[in-house]
Amino acid sequence: MASDYLDFDIAITRDGTGYAANVLASPAGEASAPFALPFGAADLAQFMVAVGPPRVSSRRLVPAASRVVDVKDYGSRLGRALLSGDVDTAFRASLAAATSQGRDLRVRLRLDAVPELDPVPWEYLYDTRLDRFLTLSKETPLVRLMDSLERPPVITVEPPLRVLVMISSPSDMPELAVEREEQLLRATTGDLVKSGQLELVVLENATLTELQRALLDEYHVFHFVGHGGFDQESQEGVLVLEREDGTAHRVSGSRLGTLLHDARGLQLAVLNACEGARSSGRDAFSGVAQEFVRRGLPAVVAMQTEISDRAALVFTHEFYWFLTRGLPIDAAMCEVRKAMAISDEASEWGTAVLLRSGVDQPFSIKPTAAAAAPAREGRWESLYEGAQGALAANAPETALPMLEQLASERPGYQDVTELIERVRPAVTGETPVAVAPPAVTARVPATAAGHADVGQPPADSGRPGGADGDRPGGGSAIGRSRPRIWLRLIGGVVALGAVLFMILVFLETLRGDPGDQVTPTAAAEPTDGSTAASEPTAAVDAIAAACGPAPAAPTAVGALSASCATTAPRVDGDFAEWWELPGVGVENQVFPVSPPPADFSSIWQAQWDREALYLHVEVTDPAITEVDLGQPSQFWRGDSISFEFGPDPRGLGAGDPVRNGLDRHVMIGVTADGAAAAVNVTARNTFQAGLLEPAMTTAAVRTADGYEIEARIPWVALGVGSPSRGDVFAANLNVSDAAVSRSWELARLISSNPDRTGANQPHPGTWQWLVLEDTA
């Protein structure tokens, strides 16, 4: 079936200070045109949150109205930017050529020369002239392409399609519900297994040794559920497996690729992050997927962000259903996206990325006499039995997505409506309802951080997390509840991050041609004759007055960002002027590794103008320990917020030391009558004991569940002259929690950077990027 496609190969490369889109091969020949990313970090973060799963804690912080994003508008901007000028001409001619031959046109996108553009969700690309998303039609599938070191053999599969499943949840990482993930997987594929089209084998232990031994048998698909990440030191993507003692074993994509290489029947990998499994701002699986393909695996499907249980139930079933029916993987992915687009989780259809080598289809399914498609009744029965089993095991949170999906596919199926009404309140936290199992309880069968300052203990891992909804404000300045605000941490996803956060996504330097640059507040110029929306002149003038002229080159996209303060915030303990601005959830516990900080979290917001950096931080910490004003260099030992700060880190290696006199550690501690600021400056390649910094204006208010801090930090106190729009700095955002039982001792430390450890603190190449942007 691979011959049904004509290929339109397009690569994005650097071109001077910008980018170029180059058509390498197509039915219409070669072409080239300038390319500039049509949105900035804030736009991208908002979009990834909006299309992400509604069950993600970080997403629940966003008021519903602010989550409304026009997916078509976003995709149109991306489509106009990529398909412009001669590239667009070649694309139209190639479409016509494919149509005349009765064939489809496959868009193969190469990003190997610009890895900073990997996190861009290209799968949402929309063509205004075709009036559709390319990936929602098998006539124009979009895949990401990269070269393989060798050409694997073509495999013909006789049913069943054998899938080796690994669900990894190390004891020293944020816990994943392993049994729950297996139950959902088995429930949604039960009809395919019963019909003989699919076989699932779930590894009992998620260790490298167990995987190696399992691969002695023939499998066609490796399906991984768990944590993914990026090793800053080795600059490699990793999957987090388990050691024999249950602790985390970070295995690089290259090592795993070598192991999978010799499993000749293995042709496809599916990499899926559960909620909480994303632990860095960049795409947790992109590096691993690329290594798999480079080392000979024909195809990898990787999730850009975690997806909701409902979306996962649809994706997994439809993906394996279409594969077992013999569809090429490109067409199968299109059908899966369409199935997700018409379901209740409509916005999540672009989450999955298909990365392929340039070879033919990974495998072809050999038709057999018994290869009749499973009846839909079989799927409904499997979901219903799975939900019953979960309820019998007192796991309503596992049963609910199965019941809801069943109700959407087959309204009125048995007593599913009644069960949902009984189960949902127990899961969502509404009026508690005792959830009793139904009379028939059939089970689905199972088969075999810290600081480098004086006296600071090291830490070695972070933890993504999220608040569980609105928290009431307290104290004299607030005294009321207010909506939580979504974060600009492009990942964490982000702890996407979370999430982000979702999404949450590190883009490296985005260098675009100045003439084609589109700022985050203005849409790209349409090529179809329509008029793009433009930013009001008054807003442009206000930003220019406060923060200077627009940058000559495209703004970089970092994990952290500050918006231009057209009106400087007042540091007075009244935080109303911050309420409508986005913020960053800082909740990765980096010291100690465990237990997780269920009662310790924070939301950060940042603005800037040419005079100062402004911060507002709200901390959840039930017990407050004031800092010792006599030891300002040790504020991190008390209840305090802090951040590392230094010049642009681009070009630094992970092992490069601090830049003497340039890198700083700013600490703002809670005092009896407010807050006080201190700064540790670098010298002799380390942080030196600092002093109180009176130039920094601070205010603090105790709340019902912690405290809030507001600060004005003059740029001169940070060693910066007058910054410009688009400037990039190195930074980490941290919050310290002092021990209650012993005075002046650090109990916990959370950070925006999950890699923020005592060992990494004196190496600014490991810090995150803080970008000075235009708007929130």
PDB file of C-alpha atoms in Angstrom, residues 482 485 561-562 575 577-584 603-607 614-618 708 733:
ATOM      1  CA  ARG A 482      -9.767  33.767  42.943  1.00  0.00           C
ATOM      2  CA  ILE A 485      -3.843  31.007  36.371  1.00  0.00           C
ATOM      3  CA  SER A 561       9.110  33.982  30.386  1.00  0.00           C
ATOM      4  CA  ALA A 562       8.212  37.426  31.711  1.00  0.00           C
ATOM      5  CA  PHE A 575      -1.977  41.524  44.476  1.00  0.00           C
ATOM      6  CA  GLU A 577      -3.136  43.603  39.498  1.00  0.00           C
ATOM      7  CA  TRP A 578      -1.597  40.135  39.052  1.00  0.00           C
ATOM      8  CA  TRP A 579      -4.820  38.135  39.012  1.00  0.00           C
ATOM      9  CA  GLU A 580      -5.366  38.012  35.256  1.00  0.00           C
ATOM     10  CA  LEU A 581      -1.767  37.257  34.279  1.00  0.00           C
ATOM     11  CA  PRO A 582      -0.430  33.770  33.493  1.00  0.00           C
ATOM     12  CA  GLY A 583       2.015  32.146  35.866  1.00  0.00           C
ATOM     13  CA  VAL A 584       4.390  29.239  36.322  1.00  0.00           C
ATOM     14  CA  ILE A 603       2.656  29.759  41.505  1.00  0.00           C
ATOM     15  CA  TRP A 604       5.063  32.368  40.085  1.00  0.00           C
ATOM     16  CA  GLN A 605       4.270  35.361  37.884  1.00  0.00           C
ATOM     17  CA  ALA A 606       6.792  37.711  36.279  1.00  0.00           C
ATOM     18  CA  GLN A 607       6.698  41.073  34.500  1.00  0.00           C
ATOM     19  CA  TYR A 614       8.714  42.227  39.009  1.00  0.00           C
ATOM     20  CA  LEU A 615       7.684  39.013  40.735  1.00  0.00           C
ATOM     21  CA  HIS A 616       4.566  37.739  42.449  1.00  0.00           C
ATOM     22  CA  VAL A 617       4.777  34.318  44.122  1.00  0.00           C
ATOM     23  CA  GLU A 618       2.025  32.490  45.981  1.00  0.00           C
ATOM     24  CA  GLU A 708       2.436  35.535  49.073  1.00  0.00           C
ATOM     25  CA  LEU A 733      12.784  29.422  40.227  1.00  0.00           C
TER      26      LEU A 733
END
